[in-house]
Amino acid sequence: MTGQTLAVEVSAIEQVTPLIKHFTLRSVDGGPLPAFSGGSHIIVVMRTARRTHRNPYSLLSSPADLDSYEIGVRRMEESRGGSHFMHDHLRVGGRLEIAHPVNLFALDKRARKHVLIAGGIGITPFLAQLEDLAADGARYELHYSVRSPEHAAFVERLQTGHGGRVRMYHDSAGDCIDFEGLLAAQPLGTHVYVCGPKGMIDRVIGTARACGWSNSHIHWEQFSAPPAGDAFEVFLARSQRSVNVLPDQSLLEAIEAAGVEVPYLCRGGVCGFCHTRVLESDGELLHHDHFLSDAERSRGKSIMPCVSRARGRHVVLDL
Ligand code: FES
C-alpha cells in the first residue's frame, strides 16, 4: 500500500476510559465505506505542521455497517505524536485520510470454536470479530482482562451483544486469566486469538503450544509502535538521496518525508511488506519487527523500516 487514501470526517468522539477515546468516521462524500472483515485495521494519516503520522488502528465497528468506521485510540504516554494528535487536537467535524482496510488478524472460519483473549486496548479487533462470529452462528467466547473496571472499554456493547460469552478479569481484584486451565480444556478444533500486551501474547502462545495446540490454531496480533532512538542517516542508492532520521521519527517516515515511497500494510513490523534490502552498513541494525527470522537478522541484509532503526555512519538501502 502506498498513497491510496479515502477522505473521512469525524462524526463522533467519546472518552470511553481514562486512556481510550472512541472515534466514529464517515466518508466525506456520504457514501458507504469499503467492506472489511473482523480483525481488519486501517492506517490513519495525520498531517500536522511538523510531521505526517500514519498509525494503524483496528476497526471495531460491525463489518455489516459500512456507513461508518469506528476505532479506539489509547493515549500513549510515550507517543511520538499520533495518539496525542488524536486525543488532543481532533474534533468532531475534523477530517482525516485513511487507507483501505487490511486484515492481518483474520478469523479462521474452519474452527469448531473460537476463544478470544484480549488485554486492554487489545479488545478493539475482537469487537468486529465478535459481530462476524455472532452473524455466522459460530461457537465462541471472549476473555477480556483489564487493569481495573474503569479501564474496561466497550463493556456495555460486549454485554448487550454477547452477554454470556464474555468473561471479564480485573487485575485490581487479583482476577487473572488461568491460561493453562482455559486452553487445556478446549475441544479439538478450537482456535485461539490473542491481542494485548506482549507478555500476554507470549504467555498464550507458549501455553497453547505446551498444551499441544498446533501453530495453525494460534493467532495473535502484535503491532509494534516504532521506538525512538538516536538520529541516524541512510543513503538511498536507487533514489540517490541521503535521509536523516530524527530520534522520534521512524525510518519509514523519514524515507516518505523525502518523497520516496515504500510499500506497507501494517506499519507495525508484522506484515513484511516494507522489507528493504540493506546494501551496506558499517554499524548495527536495530530490528524491532516480528517478521524477520534470526538468520535473516544475522545476515544483516534486510530491514523493516516501519519499526527498525540503524546505528552507524554508512548505511545504504536499496531504495
Ligand atoms: S509495513 Fe508491515 S512490516 Fe513494515
PDB file of C-alpha atoms and ligand atoms in Angstrom:
ATOM      1  CA  MET A   1       0.000   0.000   0.000  1.00  0.00           C
ATOM      2  CA  THR A   2       1.366   3.407  -0.878  1.00  0.00           C
ATOM      3  CA  GLY A   3      -0.573   6.586  -1.055  1.00  0.00           C
ATOM      4  CA  GLN A   4      -4.161   5.408  -1.813  1.00  0.00           C
ATOM      5  CA  THR A   5      -6.369   7.018   0.808  1.00  0.00           C
ATOM      6  CA  LEU A   6     -10.022   7.845   1.500  1.00  0.00           C
ATOM      7  CA  ALA A   7     -11.207  11.159   2.949  1.00  0.00           C
ATOM      8  CA  VAL A   8     -13.264  10.769   6.125  1.00  0.00           C
ATOM      9  CA  GLU A   9     -14.808  13.101   8.676  1.00  0.00           C
ATOM     10  CA  VAL A  10     -15.020  12.527  12.417  1.00  0.00           C
ATOM     11  CA  SER A  11     -18.727  12.281  13.272  1.00  0.00           C
ATOM     12  CA  ALA A  12     -18.436  11.382  16.975  1.00  0.00           C
ATOM     13  CA  ILE A  13     -15.807  11.206  19.724  1.00  0.00           C
ATOM     14  CA  GLU A  14     -16.372   9.558  23.084  1.00  0.00           C
ATOM     15  CA  GLN A  15     -13.980   9.135  26.005  1.00  0.00           C
ATOM     16  CA  VAL A  16     -14.620   5.520  26.988  1.00  0.00           C
ATOM     17  CA  THR A  17     -11.917   5.043  29.634  1.00  0.00           C
ATOM     18  CA  PRO A  18      -9.394   7.453  31.183  1.00  0.00           C
ATOM     19  CA  LEU A  19      -6.958   6.490  28.390  1.00  0.00           C
ATOM     20  CA  ILE A  20      -9.104   5.439  25.422  1.00  0.00           C
ATOM     21  CA  LYS A  21     -11.149   7.566  23.031  1.00  0.00           C
ATOM     22  CA  HIS A  22     -13.669   6.096  20.610  1.00  0.00           C
ATOM     23  CA  PHE A  23     -13.872   7.783  17.193  1.00  0.00           C
ATOM     24  CA  THR A  24     -16.582   7.356  14.551  1.00  0.00           C
ATOM     25  CA  LEU A  25     -15.517   8.180  10.992  1.00  0.00           C
ATOM     26  CA  ARG A  26     -17.765   8.722   7.967  1.00  0.00           C
ATOM     27  CA  SER A  27     -16.921   9.150   4.328  1.00  0.00           C
ATOM     28  CA  VAL A  28     -16.706  12.830   3.365  1.00  0.00           C
ATOM     29  CA  ASP A  29     -18.886  12.159   0.310  1.00  0.00           C
ATOM     30  CA  GLY A  30     -21.535  10.427   2.452  1.00  0.00           C
ATOM     31  CA  GLY A  31     -21.229   7.130   0.590  1.00  0.00           C
ATOM     32  CA  PRO A  32     -20.552   3.680   2.003  1.00  0.00           C
ATOM     33  CA  LEU A  33     -17.025   2.840   3.093  1.00  0.00           C
ATOM     34  CA  PRO A  34     -15.119  -0.179   1.720  1.00  0.00           C
ATOM     35  CA  ALA A  35     -16.090  -3.612   3.037  1.00  0.00           C
ATOM     36  CA  PHE A  36     -13.932  -5.277   5.684  1.00  0.00           C
ATOM     37  CA  SER A  37     -13.918  -8.338   7.913  1.00  0.00           C
ATOM     38  CA  GLY A  38     -13.417  -8.652  11.671  1.00  0.00           C
ATOM     39  CA  GLY A  39      -9.768  -8.165  12.657  1.00  0.00           C
ATOM     40  CA  SER A  40      -9.045  -5.560   9.939  1.00  0.00           C
ATOM     41  CA  HIS A  41      -7.140  -2.377  10.580  1.00  0.00           C
ATOM     42  CA  ILE A  42      -6.847   0.936   8.803  1.00  0.00           C
ATOM     43  CA  ILE A  43      -3.912   3.314   8.622  1.00  0.00           C
ATOM     44  CA  VAL A  44      -4.942   6.802   9.749  1.00  0.00           C
ATOM     45  CA  VAL A  45      -2.933   9.615   8.175  1.00  0.00           C
ATOM     46  CA  MET A  46      -2.487  12.629  10.459  1.00  0.00           C
ATOM     47  CA  ARG A  47      -0.867  15.670   8.929  1.00  0.00           C
ATOM     48  CA  THR A  48       0.469  18.147  11.463  1.00  0.00           C
ATOM     49  CA  ALA A  49       2.581  21.243  10.845  1.00  0.00           C
ATOM     50  CA  ARG A  50       5.723  19.359  11.814  1.00  0.00           C
ATOM     51  CA  ARG A  51       5.149  15.818  10.639  1.00  0.00           C
ATOM     52  CA  THR A  52       2.869  13.328   8.919  1.00  0.00           C
ATOM     53  CA  HIS A  53       1.908  10.397  11.139  1.00  0.00           C
ATOM     54  CA  ARG A  54       0.457   7.180   9.752  1.00  0.00           C
ATOM     55  CA  ASN A  55      -0.782   4.946  12.556  1.00  0.00           C
ATOM     56  CA  PRO A  56      -2.606   1.596  12.343  1.00  0.00           C
ATOM     57  CA  TYR A  57      -5.877   1.191  14.270  1.00  0.00           C
ATOM     58  CA  SER A  58      -8.186  -1.829  14.351  1.00  0.00           C
ATOM     59  CA  LEU A  59     -11.731  -1.343  13.097  1.00  0.00           C
ATOM     60  CA  LEU A  60     -14.106  -2.106  15.937  1.00  0.00           C
ATOM     61  CA  SER A  61     -17.433  -1.412  14.245  1.00  0.00           C
ATOM     62  CA  SER A  62     -19.636  -4.105  12.748  1.00  0.00           C
ATOM     63  CA  PRO A  63     -18.457  -5.292   9.315  1.00  0.00           C
ATOM     64  CA  ALA A  64     -22.150  -5.286   8.362  1.00  0.00           C
ATOM     65  CA  ASP A  65     -22.347  -1.485   8.782  1.00  0.00           C
ATOM     66  CA  LEU A  66     -20.400   0.415   6.145  1.00  0.00           C
ATOM     67  CA  ASP A  67     -21.972   3.807   6.892  1.00  0.00           C
ATOM     68  CA  SER A  68     -19.137   4.460   9.310  1.00  0.00           C
ATOM     69  CA  TYR A  69     -15.942   3.037  10.737  1.00  0.00           C
ATOM     70  CA  GLU A  70     -15.155   3.067  14.437  1.00  0.00           C
ATOM     71  CA  ILE A  71     -11.715   2.951  16.031  1.00  0.00           C
ATOM     72  CA  GLY A  72     -10.450   3.122  19.606  1.00  0.00           C
ATOM     73  CA  VAL A  73      -7.251   5.062  20.321  1.00  0.00           C
ATOM     74  CA  ARG A  74      -5.271   4.647  23.508  1.00  0.00           C
ATOM     75  CA  ARG A  75      -3.362   7.681  24.631  1.00  0.00           C
ATOM     76  CA  MET A  76       0.272   6.559  24.699  1.00  0.00           C
ATOM     77  CA  GLU A  77       2.491   8.182  27.311  1.00  0.00           C
ATOM     78  CA  GLU A  78       5.499   7.716  25.047  1.00  0.00           C
ATOM     79  CA  SER A  79       3.602   8.921  21.987  1.00  0.00           C
ATOM     80  CA  ARG A  80       5.635  10.153  19.040  1.00  0.00           C
ATOM     81  CA  GLY A  81       2.692  12.449  18.320  1.00  0.00           C
ATOM     82  CA  GLY A  82      -0.018  10.308  16.696  1.00  0.00           C
ATOM     83  CA  SER A  83      -2.094   9.368  19.734  1.00  0.00           C
ATOM     84  CA  HIS A  84      -1.677  12.859  21.204  1.00  0.00           C
ATOM     85  CA  PHE A  85      -2.962  14.342  17.938  1.00  0.00           C
ATOM     86  CA  MET A  86      -5.984  12.044  18.011  1.00  0.00           C
ATOM     87  CA  HIS A  87      -6.703  12.756  21.688  1.00  0.00           C
ATOM     88  CA  ASP A  88      -5.879  16.456  21.951  1.00  0.00           C
ATOM     89  CA  HIS A  89      -6.418  18.020  18.546  1.00  0.00           C
ATOM     90  CA  LEU A  90      -9.006  16.064  16.633  1.00  0.00           C
ATOM     91  CA  ARG A  91     -12.580  17.360  16.965  1.00  0.00           C
ATOM     92  CA  VAL A  92     -15.978  16.319  15.622  1.00  0.00           C
ATOM     93  CA  GLY A  93     -16.091  17.577  12.032  1.00  0.00           C
ATOM     94  CA  GLY A  94     -12.330  17.206  11.638  1.00  0.00           C
ATOM     95  CA  ARG A  95     -11.074  15.484   8.518  1.00  0.00           C
ATOM     96  CA  LEU A  96      -8.573  12.673   8.121  1.00  0.00           C
ATOM     97  CA  GLU A  97      -7.271  10.438   5.403  1.00  0.00           C
ATOM     98  CA  ILE A  98      -7.363   6.705   5.893  1.00  0.00           C
ATOM     99  CA  ALA A  99      -6.022   3.780   3.907  1.00  0.00           C
ATOM    100  CA  HIS A 100      -8.314   0.953   2.809  1.00  0.00           C
ATOM    101  CA  PRO A 101      -8.843  -1.754   5.456  1.00  0.00           C
ATOM    102  CA  VAL A 102      -6.459  -4.697   5.519  1.00  0.00           C
ATOM    103  CA  ASN A 103      -6.917  -7.856   7.590  1.00  0.00           C
ATOM    104  CA  LEU A 104      -3.770  -9.391   9.103  1.00  0.00           C
ATOM    105  CA  PHE A 105      -5.709 -10.929  12.013  1.00  0.00           C
ATOM    106  CA  ALA A 106      -8.497 -12.837  10.325  1.00  0.00           C
ATOM    107  CA  LEU A 107     -10.755 -15.413  11.927  1.00  0.00           C
ATOM    108  CA  ASP A 108     -10.282 -18.937  10.670  1.00  0.00           C
ATOM    109  CA  LYS A 109     -13.819 -19.819   9.729  1.00  0.00           C
ATOM    110  CA  ARG A 110     -12.992 -23.553   9.722  1.00  0.00           C
ATOM    111  CA  ALA A 111     -12.610 -23.513  13.514  1.00  0.00           C
ATOM    112  CA  ARG A 112     -15.108 -25.517  15.529  1.00  0.00           C
ATOM    113  CA  LYS A 113     -14.823 -22.987  18.323  1.00  0.00           C
ATOM    114  CA  HIS A 114     -13.114 -19.597  18.730  1.00  0.00           C
ATOM    115  CA  VAL A 115     -11.525 -18.491  22.025  1.00  0.00           C
ATOM    116  CA  LEU A 116     -10.667 -14.771  22.001  1.00  0.00           C
ATOM    117  CA  ILE A 117      -8.296 -13.337  24.629  1.00  0.00           C
ATOM    118  CA  ALA A 118      -7.931  -9.549  24.959  1.00  0.00           C
ATOM    119  CA  GLY A 119      -5.822  -7.352  27.203  1.00  0.00           C
ATOM    120  CA  GLY A 120      -6.568  -3.602  27.481  1.00  0.00           C
ATOM    121  CA  ILE A 121      -6.755  -1.811  24.114  1.00  0.00           C
ATOM    122  CA  GLY A 122      -6.314  -5.270  22.532  1.00  0.00           C
ATOM    123  CA  ILE A 123     -10.103  -5.569  22.730  1.00  0.00           C
ATOM    124  CA  THR A 124     -10.584  -3.463  19.574  1.00  0.00           C
ATOM    125  CA  PRO A 125     -10.103  -6.062  16.787  1.00  0.00           C
ATOM    126  CA  PHE A 126     -12.298  -8.502  18.695  1.00  0.00           C
ATOM    127  CA  LEU A 127     -15.302  -6.180  18.713  1.00  0.00           C
ATOM    128  CA  ALA A 128     -15.630  -6.526  14.939  1.00  0.00           C
ATOM    129  CA  GLN A 129     -14.728 -10.229  15.008  1.00  0.00           C
ATOM    130  CA  LEU A 130     -17.484 -10.871  17.564  1.00  0.00           C
ATOM    131  CA  GLU A 131     -20.003  -9.359  15.167  1.00  0.00           C
ATOM    132  CA  ASP A 132     -18.802 -11.715  12.418  1.00  0.00           C
ATOM    133  CA  LEU A 133     -18.935 -14.719  14.762  1.00  0.00           C
ATOM    134  CA  ALA A 134     -22.425 -13.881  16.002  1.00  0.00           C
ATOM    135  CA  ALA A 135     -23.675 -13.359  12.434  1.00  0.00           C
ATOM    136  CA  ASP A 136     -22.229 -16.753  11.438  1.00  0.00           C
ATOM    137  CA  GLY A 137     -23.820 -18.514  14.429  1.00  0.00           C
ATOM    138  CA  ALA A 138     -20.314 -19.650  15.450  1.00  0.00           C
ATOM    139  CA  ARG A 139     -19.300 -21.060  18.818  1.00  0.00           C
ATOM    140  CA  TYR A 140     -17.114 -18.520  20.609  1.00  0.00           C
ATOM    141  CA  GLU A 141     -16.123 -16.941  23.926  1.00  0.00           C
ATOM    142  CA  LEU A 142     -14.185 -13.811  24.901  1.00  0.00           C
ATOM    143  CA  HIS A 143     -11.850 -13.416  27.882  1.00  0.00           C
ATOM    144  CA  TYR A 144     -11.111  -9.713  28.471  1.00  0.00           C
ATOM    145  CA  SER A 145      -8.532  -8.629  31.016  1.00  0.00           C
ATOM    146  CA  VAL A 146      -8.073  -5.016  32.196  1.00  0.00           C
ATOM    147  CA  ARG A 147      -6.268  -3.182  34.974  1.00  0.00           C
ATOM    148  CA  SER A 148      -9.469  -2.214  36.827  1.00  0.00           C
ATOM    149  CA  PRO A 149     -13.162  -1.695  35.967  1.00  0.00           C
ATOM    150  CA  GLU A 150     -12.628   1.949  34.936  1.00  0.00           C
ATOM    151  CA  HIS A 151     -10.156   0.786  32.254  1.00  0.00           C
ATOM    152  CA  ALA A 152     -12.618  -1.646  30.667  1.00  0.00           C
ATOM    153  CA  ALA A 153     -13.706  -0.215  27.315  1.00  0.00           C
ATOM    154  CA  PHE A 154     -16.892  -1.095  25.404  1.00  0.00           C
ATOM    155  CA  VAL A 155     -18.209  -3.369  28.168  1.00  0.00           C
ATOM    156  CA  GLU A 156     -21.848  -2.402  27.646  1.00  0.00           C
ATOM    157  CA  ARG A 157     -21.580  -3.190  23.952  1.00  0.00           C
ATOM    158  CA  LEU A 158     -19.974  -6.535  24.716  1.00  0.00           C
ATOM    159  CA  GLN A 159     -22.560  -7.492  27.280  1.00  0.00           C
ATOM    160  CA  THR A 160     -25.506  -6.359  25.197  1.00  0.00           C
ATOM    161  CA  GLY A 161     -24.354  -8.210  22.095  1.00  0.00           C
ATOM    162  CA  HIS A 162     -22.583 -11.228  23.518  1.00  0.00           C
ATOM    163  CA  GLY A 163     -23.640 -11.473  27.185  1.00  0.00           C
ATOM    164  CA  GLY A 164     -22.907 -14.950  28.499  1.00  0.00           C
ATOM    165  CA  ARG A 165     -19.956 -15.436  26.156  1.00  0.00           C
ATOM    166  CA  VAL A 166     -17.894 -12.623  27.722  1.00  0.00           C
ATOM    167  CA  ARG A 167     -15.818 -13.089  30.872  1.00  0.00           C
ATOM    168  CA  MET A 168     -14.163 -10.010  32.403  1.00  0.00           C
ATOM    169  CA  TYR A 169     -10.983 -10.096  34.531  1.00  0.00           C
ATOM    170  CA  HIS A 170      -9.774  -7.185  36.700  1.00  0.00           C
ATOM    171  CA  ASP A 171      -6.107  -7.142  37.755  1.00  0.00           C
ATOM    172  CA  SER A 172      -7.014  -4.785  40.625  1.00  0.00           C
ATOM    173  CA  ALA A 173      -9.149  -7.551  42.155  1.00  0.00           C
ATOM    174  CA  GLY A 174      -6.463 -10.179  41.626  1.00  0.00           C
ATOM    175  CA  ASP A 175      -8.656 -11.788  38.993  1.00  0.00           C
ATOM    176  CA  CYS A 176      -6.351 -13.151  36.273  1.00  0.00           C
ATOM    177  CA  ILE A 177      -6.982 -15.418  33.296  1.00  0.00           C
ATOM    178  CA  ASP A 178      -5.998 -19.021  34.029  1.00  0.00           C
ATOM    179  CA  PHE A 179      -4.389 -19.622  30.625  1.00  0.00           C
ATOM    180  CA  GLU A 180      -3.428 -23.209  31.377  1.00  0.00           C
ATOM    181  CA  GLY A 181      -6.903 -24.135  32.603  1.00  0.00           C
ATOM    182  CA  LEU A 182      -8.600 -22.301  29.764  1.00  0.00           C
ATOM    183  CA  LEU A 183      -6.528 -23.704  26.916  1.00  0.00           C
ATOM    184  CA  ALA A 184      -6.204 -27.245  28.255  1.00  0.00           C
ATOM    185  CA  ALA A 185      -9.986 -27.563  28.457  1.00  0.00           C
ATOM    186  CA  GLN A 186     -10.888 -26.658  24.874  1.00  0.00           C
ATOM    187  CA  PRO A 187     -12.384 -29.168  22.439  1.00  0.00           C
ATOM    188  CA  LEU A 188     -10.395 -30.330  19.413  1.00  0.00           C
ATOM    189  CA  GLY A 189     -10.660 -27.927  16.509  1.00  0.00           C
ATOM    190  CA  THR A 190     -10.682 -24.789  18.698  1.00  0.00           C
ATOM    191  CA  HIS A 191      -8.683 -21.760  17.531  1.00  0.00           C
ATOM    192  CA  VAL A 192      -7.322 -19.187  19.974  1.00  0.00           C
ATOM    193  CA  TYR A 193      -6.793 -15.495  19.156  1.00  0.00           C
ATOM    194  CA  VAL A 194      -4.920 -13.073  21.404  1.00  0.00           C
ATOM    195  CA  CYS A 195      -4.334  -9.326  21.253  1.00  0.00           C
ATOM    196  CA  GLY A 196      -2.903  -7.268  24.094  1.00  0.00           C
ATOM    197  CA  PRO A 197       0.387  -6.643  25.874  1.00  0.00           C
ATOM    198  CA  LYS A 198       3.427  -8.599  24.693  1.00  0.00           C
ATOM    199  CA  GLY A 199       3.607 -10.582  27.961  1.00  0.00           C
ATOM    200  CA  MET A 200       0.047 -11.799  27.496  1.00  0.00           C
ATOM    201  CA  ILE A 201       0.609 -12.750  23.860  1.00  0.00           C
ATOM    202  CA  ASP A 202       3.794 -14.666  24.701  1.00  0.00           C
ATOM    203  CA  ARG A 203       2.041 -16.431  27.561  1.00  0.00           C
ATOM    204  CA  VAL A 204      -0.910 -17.523  25.424  1.00  0.00           C
ATOM    205  CA  ILE A 205       1.308 -18.749  22.588  1.00  0.00           C
ATOM    206  CA  GLY A 206       3.617 -20.606  24.994  1.00  0.00           C
ATOM    207  CA  THR A 207       0.755 -22.169  26.930  1.00  0.00           C
ATOM    208  CA  ALA A 208      -1.132 -23.238  23.826  1.00  0.00           C
ATOM    209  CA  ARG A 209       1.989 -24.893  22.391  1.00  0.00           C
ATOM    210  CA  ALA A 210       2.697 -26.610  25.711  1.00  0.00           C
ATOM    211  CA  CYS A 211      -0.880 -27.929  25.677  1.00  0.00           C
ATOM    212  CA  GLY A 212      -0.248 -29.444  22.246  1.00  0.00           C
ATOM    213  CA  TRP A 213      -2.072 -26.892  20.089  1.00  0.00           C
ATOM    214  CA  SER A 214      -0.858 -26.700  16.508  1.00  0.00           C
ATOM    215  CA  ASN A 215       0.556 -23.355  15.363  1.00  0.00           C
ATOM    216  CA  SER A 216      -2.181 -23.110  12.736  1.00  0.00           C
ATOM    217  CA  HIS A 217      -4.744 -22.819  15.562  1.00  0.00           C
ATOM    218  CA  ILE A 218      -2.953 -19.995  17.411  1.00  0.00           C
ATOM    219  CA  HIS A 219      -3.442 -16.428  16.162  1.00  0.00           C
ATOM    220  CA  TRP A 220      -2.144 -13.167  17.546  1.00  0.00           C
ATOM    221  CA  GLU A 221      -1.864  -9.521  16.648  1.00  0.00           C
ATOM    222  CA  GLN A 222       1.124  -7.624  17.934  1.00  0.00           C
ATOM    223  CA  PHE A 223       1.822  -4.401  16.104  1.00  0.00           C
ATOM    224  CA  SER A 224       4.843  -2.551  17.472  1.00  0.00           C
ATOM    225  CA  ALA A 225       4.987   1.214  17.673  1.00  0.00           C
ATOM    226  CA  PRO A 226       8.257   2.449  16.173  1.00  0.00           C
ATOM    227  CA  PRO A 227      10.583   3.084  19.103  1.00  0.00           C
ATOM    228  CA  ALA A 228      12.523   6.318  19.417  1.00  0.00           C
ATOM    229  CA  GLY A 229      16.314   6.190  19.249  1.00  0.00           C
ATOM    230  CA  ASP A 230      19.385   8.113  18.224  1.00  0.00           C
ATOM    231  CA  ALA A 231      19.257  10.086  14.997  1.00  0.00           C
ATOM    232  CA  PHE A 232      20.981   8.413  12.064  1.00  0.00           C
ATOM    233  CA  GLU A 233      21.452   8.865   8.341  1.00  0.00           C
ATOM    234  CA  VAL A 234      20.861   6.467   5.468  1.00  0.00           C
ATOM    235  CA  PHE A 235      21.636   6.725   1.787  1.00  0.00           C
ATOM    236  CA  LEU A 236      19.010   5.540  -0.723  1.00  0.00           C
ATOM    237  CA  ALA A 237      21.013   4.046  -3.581  1.00  0.00           C
ATOM    238  CA  ARG A 238      18.402   3.992  -6.343  1.00  0.00           C
ATOM    239  CA  SER A 239      16.987   7.428  -5.476  1.00  0.00           C
ATOM    240  CA  GLN A 240      20.480   8.858  -4.853  1.00  0.00           C
ATOM    241  CA  ARG A 241      19.305  10.643  -1.704  1.00  0.00           C
ATOM    242  CA  SER A 242      20.587  10.988   1.834  1.00  0.00           C
ATOM    243  CA  VAL A 243      17.888  10.828   4.500  1.00  0.00           C
ATOM    244  CA  ASN A 244      18.221  11.977   8.113  1.00  0.00           C
ATOM    245  CA  VAL A 245      16.115  10.002  10.576  1.00  0.00           C
ATOM    246  CA  LEU A 246      15.221  12.059  13.654  1.00  0.00           C
ATOM    247  CA  PRO A 247      15.173  10.475  17.144  1.00  0.00           C
ATOM    248  CA  ASP A 248      11.360  10.350  17.318  1.00  0.00           C
ATOM    249  CA  GLN A 249      10.819   9.505  13.651  1.00  0.00           C
ATOM    250  CA  SER A 250      10.690   6.047  12.109  1.00  0.00           C
ATOM    251  CA  LEU A 251      12.986   5.181   9.220  1.00  0.00           C
ATOM    252  CA  LEU A 252       9.897   4.673   7.042  1.00  0.00           C
ATOM    253  CA  GLU A 253       8.529   8.126   7.943  1.00  0.00           C
ATOM    254  CA  ALA A 254      11.871   9.747   7.122  1.00  0.00           C
ATOM    255  CA  ILE A 255      12.042   7.985   3.753  1.00  0.00           C
ATOM    256  CA  GLU A 256       8.461   9.032   2.954  1.00  0.00           C
ATOM    257  CA  ALA A 257       9.193  12.612   4.003  1.00  0.00           C
ATOM    258  CA  ALA A 258      11.999  12.577   1.424  1.00  0.00           C
ATOM    259  CA  GLY A 259       9.418  11.721  -1.245  1.00  0.00           C
ATOM    260  CA  VAL A 260      10.355   8.061  -1.712  1.00  0.00           C
ATOM    261  CA  GLU A 261       7.523   5.530  -1.462  1.00  0.00           C
ATOM    262  CA  VAL A 262       7.889   2.198   0.308  1.00  0.00           C
ATOM    263  CA  PRO A 263       5.032  -0.339   0.243  1.00  0.00           C
ATOM    264  CA  TYR A 264       3.435  -1.102   3.618  1.00  0.00           C
ATOM    265  CA  LEU A 265       0.386  -2.728   5.169  1.00  0.00           C
ATOM    266  CA  CYS A 266       0.771  -2.732   8.951  1.00  0.00           C
ATOM    267  CA  ARG A 267       3.435  -0.146   9.841  1.00  0.00           C
ATOM    268  CA  GLY A 268       3.911  -2.287  12.937  1.00  0.00           C
ATOM    269  CA  GLY A 269       6.627  -4.784  11.994  1.00  0.00           C
ATOM    270  CA  VAL A 270       4.271  -7.666  11.249  1.00  0.00           C
ATOM    271  CA  CYS A 271       3.372  -7.978   7.576  1.00  0.00           C
ATOM    272  CA  GLY A 272       6.772  -7.849   5.873  1.00  0.00           C
ATOM    273  CA  PHE A 273       5.552  -5.530   3.106  1.00  0.00           C
ATOM    274  CA  CYS A 274       8.091  -2.794   3.823  1.00  0.00           C
ATOM    275  CA  HIS A 275      11.017  -5.241   3.620  1.00  0.00           C
ATOM    276  CA  THR A 276      14.029  -3.314   2.336  1.00  0.00           C
ATOM    277  CA  ARG A 277      17.440  -4.613   1.280  1.00  0.00           C
ATOM    278  CA  VAL A 278      20.441  -3.251   3.119  1.00  0.00           C
ATOM    279  CA  LEU A 279      23.274  -2.870   0.599  1.00  0.00           C
ATOM    280  CA  GLU A 280      25.952  -1.652   3.004  1.00  0.00           C
ATOM    281  CA  SER A 281      26.156  -0.985   6.728  1.00  0.00           C
ATOM    282  CA  ASP A 282      29.106  -0.176   8.962  1.00  0.00           C
ATOM    283  CA  GLY A 283      27.061  -0.378  12.168  1.00  0.00           C
ATOM    284  CA  GLU A 284      24.283  -2.261  13.831  1.00  0.00           C
ATOM    285  CA  LEU A 285      20.761  -2.793  12.518  1.00  0.00           C
ATOM    286  CA  LEU A 286      18.272  -2.413  15.399  1.00  0.00           C
ATOM    287  CA  HIS A 287      15.478  -4.794  14.469  1.00  0.00           C
ATOM    288  CA  HIS A 288      12.122  -4.278  16.175  1.00  0.00           C
ATOM    289  CA  ASP A 289       9.907  -6.253  13.788  1.00  0.00           C
ATOM    290  CA  HIS A 290       8.179  -9.603  14.278  1.00  0.00           C
ATOM    291  CA  PHE A 291       8.812 -10.740  10.715  1.00  0.00           C
ATOM    292  CA  LEU A 292      12.489 -11.440  10.048  1.00  0.00           C
ATOM    293  CA  SER A 293      13.996 -14.714  11.228  1.00  0.00           C
ATOM    294  CA  ASP A 294      17.070 -14.775  13.446  1.00  0.00           C
ATOM    295  CA  ALA A 295      19.090 -15.993  10.440  1.00  0.00           C
ATOM    296  CA  GLU A 296      17.889 -13.066   8.302  1.00  0.00           C
ATOM    297  CA  ARG A 297      18.781 -10.645  11.077  1.00  0.00           C
ATOM    298  CA  SER A 298      22.243 -12.029  11.497  1.00  0.00           C
ATOM    299  CA  ARG A 299      22.908 -11.785   7.740  1.00  0.00           C
ATOM    300  CA  GLY A 300      22.365  -8.024   8.084  1.00  0.00           C
ATOM    301  CA  LYS A 301      20.925  -7.638   4.589  1.00  0.00           C
ATOM    302  CA  SER A 302      17.295  -6.811   5.444  1.00  0.00           C
ATOM    303  CA  ILE A 303      15.437  -4.204   7.465  1.00  0.00           C
ATOM    304  CA  MET A 304      11.776  -3.361   8.158  1.00  0.00           C
ATOM    305  CA  PRO A 305      11.867   0.443   8.096  1.00  0.00           C
ATOM    306  CA  CYS A 306       8.401   0.832   9.678  1.00  0.00           C
ATOM    307  CA  VAL A 307       9.804  -0.067  13.114  1.00  0.00           C
ATOM    308  CA  SER A 308      13.535  -0.753  12.837  1.00  0.00           C
ATOM    309  CA  ARG A 309      16.453   1.623  13.035  1.00  0.00           C
ATOM    310  CA  ALA A 310      20.189   1.594  12.372  1.00  0.00           C
ATOM    311  CA  ARG A 311      23.330   2.704  14.092  1.00  0.00           C
ATOM    312  CA  GLY A 312      26.402   3.655  12.116  1.00  0.00           C
ATOM    313  CA  ARG A 313      27.693   6.304   9.780  1.00  0.00           C
ATOM    314  CA  HIS A 314      27.340   4.470   6.494  1.00  0.00           C
ATOM    315  CA  VAL A 315      24.044   2.672   5.850  1.00  0.00           C
ATOM    316  CA  VAL A 316      22.918   2.206   2.239  1.00  0.00           C
ATOM    317  CA  LEU A 317      19.431   0.945   1.361  1.00  0.00           C
ATOM    318  CA  ASP A 318      18.161  -0.455  -1.924  1.00  0.00           C
ATOM    319  CA  LEU A 319      15.541   2.253  -2.456  1.00  0.00           C
TER     320      LEU A 319
HETATM  321  S1  FES B   1       4.702  -2.305   6.987  1.00  0.00           S
HETATM  322 FE1  FES B   1       4.343  -4.276   7.835  1.00  0.00          FE
HETATM  323  S2  FES B   1       6.339  -4.882   8.499  1.00  0.00           S
HETATM  324 FE2  FES B   1       6.606  -2.834   7.858  1.00  0.00          FE
END
